């Protein structure tokens, strides 16, 4: 028959089939059956067995309770969920087996490893509700470790992919109608996906501001419901730090799709996926974790409204002008710890006394930060100043109550300051005066017995005792001393007086620890009631920190304030790539000008050899636009930037092995996405389109794309088009809004020297063989390649292609005109008033005309 304890375990495990259950037994968390097999493998634990009442022993492994965070972190990083099962009653309160239940479920989207170096990044849980009938998505992302919750509505699956790329959730919950296998295949190893039934999303208690928002769609409300339901299901409580949802519309921000984010290396590089060599790496001079996380969001979601951008710009400009305030501001900000995550611990009821002291240290700095803010005149700074709560009441509460020496333990006493609670002070008086009493007893016994080496000690088994060395046994008064323990060189005794004092001391200590614990919880609850106020201050500090960072970077790197317009013109003088110039010696970096508009300079065909800098040039234009629209100054001598609504890039080549798509197929899919979604205000970067197939196919496709972007579509986005098909440069002679630019190189003997300078005009040679030589290809191969090139070299006249294309279009137009005329004749027939003879004549005429169509 199965044992009572194992029966209890199996009942609990049945409720949490998708979790590894950590079953608390004494000082250990034990795992059984399949959970034990998984955990022993993933955590490298010894797999043992335990009697369970069945024919075979239950597989088992365990970990010490105190070491659990390390093991939990490993499981979470491997994509597992962990259900923490604890005793929910005291052992002496139960006659049989103690009651146990799951008190918390730890999942990838609800867990933050405090020992990691990822304070600069969020831990987002995503909730996606798919409305199968209207084919729309409600999307919510929230981070319970910082209290941020964002929600929007999307009408396209590609937009969902883009949002997933921006938020990078650790976990995603979806409704059962959502067929995610194909759509989310690119993310299959990046986050855990959990499917829930419809009711899980529709039957949830929502924050108040969700009910007040009138413009929310039902699918968006359902996604919010799923998010909050999952938080309650895993955390077993409502969290005060996430009771506010921030609604956003993707049309309020510059659209940067997943390929563009990756190609431009906005947050991480493409080499090892680290922050280094990314735009974030360049701009991140923040002093706080909150500021760093906010800066990341600014980079991923640049603004579209000029007014908001200029408000940020003006703050950066004033910070640069008032450089004398930088040192003080930096010192203050650098002392601010991660307030958001402290607030999260308050909401989760897990904050300890030492962390409250950290919060107090931050709050102490707020009045000084506000005194600095008053010295700025920019409107955004004034708004922050007017709403900047210094939280002095919370500071006073912690200052008055929590001892400066308090540690992380909340049940071991020594937490509460003197004069905060009268009863605690009385108990402390007994506890600390008892030491003096013990010393008095010790001195008195030394005088009475004459044993100068006599001393009073304490252990958990006997309590307080008098210890006498072996050489003084004959001086021990037998009538008062009661022997308790014999050691090798001494004897331990107790007296009635000592036991009476011990009872008072122990009673006082127990009461003191219990009371300090209760008072600490009361203090924590009082602080928790102010979570919304603290979050608001944290948000202001993050904004100040971001603006400070942009100012510092602008000063260090000699950036300029760009002029922002809506006239469709991008005009940058001596533009530089913000990342590349940091990696190179800035004195060796060659800046370049760029001028784009929607008319005569709409599309630039950029030619030049590999390694000459074409890709760097194009990327820097896109990065400067993004920097402008987050409110940053930019790496240039002068810049005028017209607001862009979307940036698209097609750069690089790679197979998509997960779906079996070739390099060329991936390229064409990306190009198709761009062609279907650009607008007049978009910026498009195309690098070597068509190279994934044969020369003739690639050249034909490249030509067709250029023609579509410049004439056929009637919507003419600003475009930079780099190519090795130098035959395409002839297009400039036919299409007036196409211009040729090139990155020049010089051949000096057999060597190739790159100038890195972009100038008007085209090159007629890609210098491929010279680049191969630079790469180290041996001379024999180089010589053979030159001979083959001479044999194969045939001029492809793109002008002929264009003239042929134009003639075909004229034929199509003529055919359309004839067809329209034929239809017009048919429509003009009055069938109610025509005679039979006229009808036959008309019909014959139409038949003859149709033969010519």
mmCIF file with all atom_site columns, C-alpha atoms in Angstrom, residues 542-649:
data_model
loop_
_atom_site.group_PDB
_atom_site.id
_atom_site.type_symbol
_atom_site.label_atom_id
_atom_site.label_alt_id
_atom_site.label_comp_id
_atom_site.label_asym_id
_atom_site.label_entity_id
_atom_site.label_seq_id
_atom_site.pdbx_PDB_ins_code
_atom_site.Cartn_x
_atom_site.Cartn_y
_atom_site.Cartn_z
_atom_site.occupancy
_atom_site.B_iso_or_equiv
_atom_site.pdbx_formal_charge
_atom_site.auth_seq_id
_atom_site.auth_comp_id
_atom_site.auth_asym_id
_atom_site.auth_atom_id
_atom_site.pdbx_PDB_model_num
ATOM 1   C CA . UNK A 1 542 ? 15.284 56.239 -15.723 1.00 0.00 ? 542 UNK A CA 1
ATOM 2   C CA . UNK A 1 543 ? 14.323 59.066 -18.100 1.00 0.00 ? 543 UNK A CA 1
ATOM 3   C CA . UNK A 1 544 ? 16.866 61.461 -16.547 1.00 0.00 ? 544 UNK A CA 1
ATOM 4   C CA . UNK A 1 545 ? 19.516 58.744 -16.763 1.00 0.00 ? 545 UNK A CA 1
ATOM 5   C CA . UNK A 1 546 ? 18.794 58.074 -20.457 1.00 0.00 ? 546 UNK A CA 1
ATOM 6   C CA . UNK A 1 547 ? 18.989 61.762 -21.339 1.00 0.00 ? 547 UNK A CA 1
ATOM 7   C CA . UNK A 1 548 ? 22.190 62.091 -19.316 1.00 0.00 ? 548 UNK A CA 1
ATOM 8   C CA . UNK A 1 549 ? 23.643 59.107 -21.190 1.00 0.00 ? 549 UNK A CA 1
ATOM 9   C CA . UNK A 1 550 ? 22.820 60.612 -24.594 1.00 0.00 ? 550 UNK A CA 1
ATOM 10  C CA . UNK A 1 551 ? 24.437 63.889 -23.537 1.00 0.00 ? 551 UNK A CA 1
ATOM 11  C CA . UNK A 1 552 ? 27.610 62.199 -22.307 1.00 0.00 ? 552 UNK A CA 1
ATOM 12  C CA . UNK A 1 553 ? 27.913 60.154 -25.512 1.00 0.00 ? 553 UNK A CA 1
ATOM 13  C CA . UNK A 1 554 ? 27.358 63.276 -27.625 1.00 0.00 ? 554 UNK A CA 1
ATOM 14  C CA . UNK A 1 555 ? 30.138 65.102 -25.797 1.00 0.00 ? 555 UNK A CA 1
ATOM 15  C CA . UNK A 1 556 ? 32.577 62.186 -25.924 1.00 0.00 ? 556 UNK A CA 1
ATOM 16  C CA . UNK A 1 557 ? 32.021 61.429 -29.600 1.00 0.00 ? 557 UNK A CA 1
ATOM 17  C CA . UNK A 1 558 ? 31.448 64.957 -30.914 1.00 0.00 ? 558 UNK A CA 1
ATOM 18  C CA . UNK A 1 559 ? 27.873 64.376 -32.091 1.00 0.00 ? 559 UNK A CA 1
ATOM 19  C CA . UNK A 1 560 ? 25.680 67.208 -33.418 1.00 0.00 ? 560 UNK A CA 1
ATOM 20  C CA . UNK A 1 561 ? 22.029 68.052 -32.934 1.00 0.00 ? 561 UNK A CA 1
ATOM 21  C CA . UNK A 1 562 ? 20.118 67.050 -36.096 1.00 0.00 ? 562 UNK A CA 1
ATOM 22  C CA . UNK A 1 563 ? 17.383 69.239 -37.515 1.00 0.00 ? 563 UNK A CA 1
ATOM 23  C CA . UNK A 1 564 ? 14.119 67.301 -37.788 1.00 0.00 ? 564 UNK A CA 1
ATOM 24  C CA . UNK A 1 565 ? 11.676 67.884 -40.648 1.00 0.00 ? 565 UNK A CA 1
ATOM 25  C CA . UNK A 1 566 ? 8.838  66.217 -42.513 1.00 0.00 ? 566 UNK A CA 1
ATOM 26  C CA . UNK A 1 567 ? 9.870  67.295 -46.018 1.00 0.00 ? 567 UNK A CA 1
ATOM 27  C CA . UNK A 1 568 ? 11.204 63.902 -47.080 1.00 0.00 ? 568 UNK A CA 1
ATOM 28  C CA . UNK A 1 569 ? 14.871 64.989 -47.128 1.00 0.00 ? 569 UNK A CA 1
ATOM 29  C CA . UNK A 1 570 ? 17.780 63.235 -45.452 1.00 0.00 ? 570 UNK A CA 1
ATOM 30  C CA . UNK A 1 571 ? 20.821 65.505 -45.686 1.00 0.00 ? 571 UNK A CA 1
ATOM 31  C CA . UNK A 1 572 ? 23.860 64.491 -43.624 1.00 0.00 ? 572 UNK A CA 1
ATOM 32  C CA . UNK A 1 573 ? 27.298 66.084 -43.887 1.00 0.00 ? 573 UNK A CA 1
ATOM 33  C CA . UNK A 1 574 ? 30.320 64.002 -42.909 1.00 0.00 ? 574 UNK A CA 1
ATOM 34  C CA . UNK A 1 575 ? 28.250 61.154 -41.514 1.00 0.00 ? 575 UNK A CA 1
ATOM 35  C CA . UNK A 1 576 ? 30.021 58.515 -39.447 1.00 0.00 ? 576 UNK A CA 1
ATOM 36  C CA . UNK A 1 577 ? 29.063 55.020 -38.327 1.00 0.00 ? 577 UNK A CA 1
ATOM 37  C CA . UNK A 1 578 ? 28.629 55.295 -34.522 1.00 0.00 ? 578 UNK A CA 1
ATOM 38  C CA . UNK A 1 579 ? 29.885 51.779 -33.828 1.00 0.00 ? 579 UNK A CA 1
ATOM 39  C CA . UNK A 1 580 ? 32.656 51.428 -36.416 1.00 0.00 ? 580 UNK A CA 1
ATOM 40  C CA . UNK A 1 581 ? 34.270 54.728 -35.453 1.00 0.00 ? 581 UNK A CA 1
ATOM 41  C CA . UNK A 1 582 ? 34.408 53.525 -31.835 1.00 0.00 ? 582 UNK A CA 1
ATOM 42  C CA . UNK A 1 583 ? 36.100 50.304 -32.861 1.00 0.00 ? 583 UNK A CA 1
ATOM 43  C CA . UNK A 1 584 ? 38.574 52.103 -35.137 1.00 0.00 ? 584 UNK A CA 1
ATOM 44  C CA . UNK A 1 585 ? 40.831 54.978 -34.313 1.00 0.00 ? 585 UNK A CA 1
ATOM 45  C CA . UNK A 1 586 ? 38.418 57.877 -34.852 1.00 0.00 ? 586 UNK A CA 1
ATOM 46  C CA . UNK A 1 587 ? 41.116 59.855 -36.665 1.00 0.00 ? 587 UNK A CA 1
ATOM 47  C CA . UNK A 1 588 ? 41.280 57.092 -39.295 1.00 0.00 ? 588 UNK A CA 1
ATOM 48  C CA . UNK A 1 589 ? 37.546 57.027 -39.931 1.00 0.00 ? 589 UNK A CA 1
ATOM 49  C CA . UNK A 1 590 ? 36.502 58.517 -43.277 1.00 0.00 ? 590 UNK A CA 1
ATOM 50  C CA . UNK A 1 591 ? 33.164 60.402 -43.017 1.00 0.00 ? 591 UNK A CA 1
ATOM 51  C CA . UNK A 1 592 ? 30.778 60.681 -45.968 1.00 0.00 ? 592 UNK A CA 1
ATOM 52  C CA . UNK A 1 593 ? 27.912 62.895 -47.087 1.00 0.00 ? 593 UNK A CA 1
ATOM 53  C CA . UNK A 1 594 ? 24.495 61.624 -48.056 1.00 0.00 ? 594 UNK A CA 1
ATOM 54  C CA . UNK A 1 595 ? 21.527 63.391 -49.607 1.00 0.00 ? 595 UNK A CA 1
ATOM 55  C CA . UNK A 1 596 ? 18.251 61.558 -50.194 1.00 0.00 ? 596 UNK A CA 1
ATOM 56  C CA . UNK A 1 597 ? 14.744 62.713 -51.021 1.00 0.00 ? 597 UNK A CA 1
ATOM 57  C CA . UNK A 1 598 ? 11.618 61.364 -52.717 1.00 0.00 ? 598 UNK A CA 1
ATOM 58  C CA . UNK A 1 599 ? 12.364 62.886 -56.101 1.00 0.00 ? 599 UNK A CA 1
ATOM 59  C CA . UNK A 1 600 ? 15.603 63.318 -58.038 1.00 0.00 ? 600 UNK A CA 1
ATOM 60  C CA . UNK A 1 601 ? 17.726 61.708 -55.298 1.00 0.00 ? 601 UNK A CA 1
ATOM 61  C CA . UNK A 1 602 ? 15.291 58.963 -54.326 1.00 0.00 ? 602 UNK A CA 1
ATOM 62  C CA . UNK A 1 603 ? 17.366 55.858 -55.042 1.00 0.00 ? 603 UNK A CA 1
ATOM 63  C CA . UNK A 1 604 ? 21.135 55.619 -54.919 1.00 0.00 ? 604 UNK A CA 1
ATOM 64  C CA . UNK A 1 605 ? 22.857 52.745 -56.655 1.00 0.00 ? 605 UNK A CA 1
ATOM 65  C CA . UNK A 1 606 ? 26.122 52.251 -54.788 1.00 0.00 ? 606 UNK A CA 1
ATOM 66  C CA . UNK A 1 607 ? 28.915 50.334 -56.427 1.00 0.00 ? 607 UNK A CA 1
ATOM 67  C CA . UNK A 1 608 ? 32.449 49.527 -55.381 1.00 0.00 ? 608 UNK A CA 1
ATOM 68  C CA . UNK A 1 609 ? 34.606 46.561 -54.383 1.00 0.00 ? 609 UNK A CA 1
ATOM 69  C CA . UNK A 1 610 ? 34.015 44.304 -51.421 1.00 0.00 ? 610 UNK A CA 1
ATOM 70  C CA . UNK A 1 611 ? 35.497 45.649 -48.177 1.00 0.00 ? 611 UNK A CA 1
ATOM 71  C CA . UNK A 1 612 ? 35.377 49.193 -49.562 1.00 0.00 ? 612 UNK A CA 1
ATOM 72  C CA . UNK A 1 613 ? 32.697 50.272 -47.072 1.00 0.00 ? 613 UNK A CA 1
ATOM 73  C CA . UNK A 1 614 ? 29.379 50.170 -48.964 1.00 0.00 ? 614 UNK A CA 1
ATOM 74  C CA . UNK A 1 615 ? 27.527 48.292 -46.219 1.00 0.00 ? 615 UNK A CA 1
ATOM 75  C CA . UNK A 1 616 ? 29.018 50.473 -43.480 1.00 0.00 ? 616 UNK A CA 1
ATOM 76  C CA . UNK A 1 617 ? 27.934 53.597 -45.345 1.00 0.00 ? 617 UNK A CA 1
ATOM 77  C CA . UNK A 1 618 ? 24.349 52.405 -45.791 1.00 0.00 ? 618 UNK A CA 1
ATOM 78  C CA . UNK A 1 619 ? 24.026 51.160 -42.214 1.00 0.00 ? 619 UNK A CA 1
ATOM 79  C CA . UNK A 1 620 ? 25.296 54.441 -40.825 1.00 0.00 ? 620 UNK A CA 1
ATOM 80  C CA . UNK A 1 621 ? 22.530 56.319 -42.622 1.00 0.00 ? 621 UNK A CA 1
ATOM 81  C CA . UNK A 1 622 ? 19.892 54.048 -41.047 1.00 0.00 ? 622 UNK A CA 1
ATOM 82  C CA . UNK A 1 623 ? 21.521 54.284 -37.609 1.00 0.00 ? 623 UNK A CA 1
ATOM 83  C CA . UNK A 1 624 ? 21.656 58.070 -37.762 1.00 0.00 ? 624 UNK A CA 1
ATOM 84  C CA . UNK A 1 625 ? 17.931 58.170 -38.595 1.00 0.00 ? 625 UNK A CA 1
ATOM 85  C CA . UNK A 1 626 ? 17.190 55.904 -35.621 1.00 0.00 ? 626 UNK A CA 1
ATOM 86  C CA . UNK A 1 627 ? 19.412 57.952 -33.304 1.00 0.00 ? 627 UNK A CA 1
ATOM 87  C CA . UNK A 1 628 ? 17.653 61.116 -34.424 1.00 0.00 ? 628 UNK A CA 1
ATOM 88  C CA . UNK A 1 629 ? 14.222 59.700 -33.727 1.00 0.00 ? 629 UNK A CA 1
ATOM 89  C CA . UNK A 1 630 ? 15.090 58.579 -30.200 1.00 0.00 ? 630 UNK A CA 1
ATOM 90  C CA . UNK A 1 631 ? 16.184 62.159 -29.454 1.00 0.00 ? 631 UNK A CA 1
ATOM 91  C CA . UNK A 1 632 ? 19.931 61.579 -29.629 1.00 0.00 ? 632 UNK A CA 1
ATOM 92  C CA . UNK A 1 633 ? 22.548 63.748 -31.238 1.00 0.00 ? 633 UNK A CA 1
ATOM 93  C CA . UNK A 1 634 ? 24.245 62.065 -34.201 1.00 0.00 ? 634 UNK A CA 1
ATOM 94  C CA . UNK A 1 635 ? 27.760 61.354 -35.544 1.00 0.00 ? 635 UNK A CA 1
ATOM 95  C CA . UNK A 1 636 ? 28.045 63.983 -38.264 1.00 0.00 ? 636 UNK A CA 1
ATOM 96  C CA . UNK A 1 637 ? 29.139 67.549 -38.877 1.00 0.00 ? 637 UNK A CA 1
ATOM 97  C CA . UNK A 1 638 ? 25.601 68.603 -39.793 1.00 0.00 ? 638 UNK A CA 1
ATOM 98  C CA . UNK A 1 639 ? 22.346 66.686 -40.258 1.00 0.00 ? 639 UNK A CA 1
ATOM 99  C CA . UNK A 1 640 ? 18.813 67.307 -41.419 1.00 0.00 ? 640 UNK A CA 1
ATOM 100 C CA . UNK A 1 641 ? 16.568 64.294 -41.028 1.00 0.00 ? 641 UNK A CA 1
ATOM 101 C CA . UNK A 1 642 ? 13.023 63.930 -42.264 1.00 0.00 ? 642 UNK A CA 1
ATOM 102 C CA . UNK A 1 643 ? 10.925 61.628 -40.095 1.00 0.00 ? 643 UNK A CA 1
ATOM 103 C CA . UNK A 1 644 ? 10.890 58.027 -41.345 1.00 0.00 ? 644 UNK A CA 1
ATOM 104 C CA . UNK A 1 645 ? 8.001  55.751 -40.464 1.00 0.00 ? 645 UNK A CA 1
ATOM 105 C CA . UNK A 1 646 ? 9.688  52.443 -41.358 1.00 0.00 ? 646 UNK A CA 1
ATOM 106 C CA . UNK A 1 647 ? 13.218 51.228 -41.941 1.00 0.00 ? 647 UNK A CA 1
ATOM 107 C CA . UNK A 1 648 ? 13.771 48.054 -43.947 1.00 0.00 ? 648 UNK A CA 1
ATOM 108 C CA . UNK A 1 649 ? 17.047 46.278 -44.608 1.00 0.00 ? 649 UNK A CA 1
#
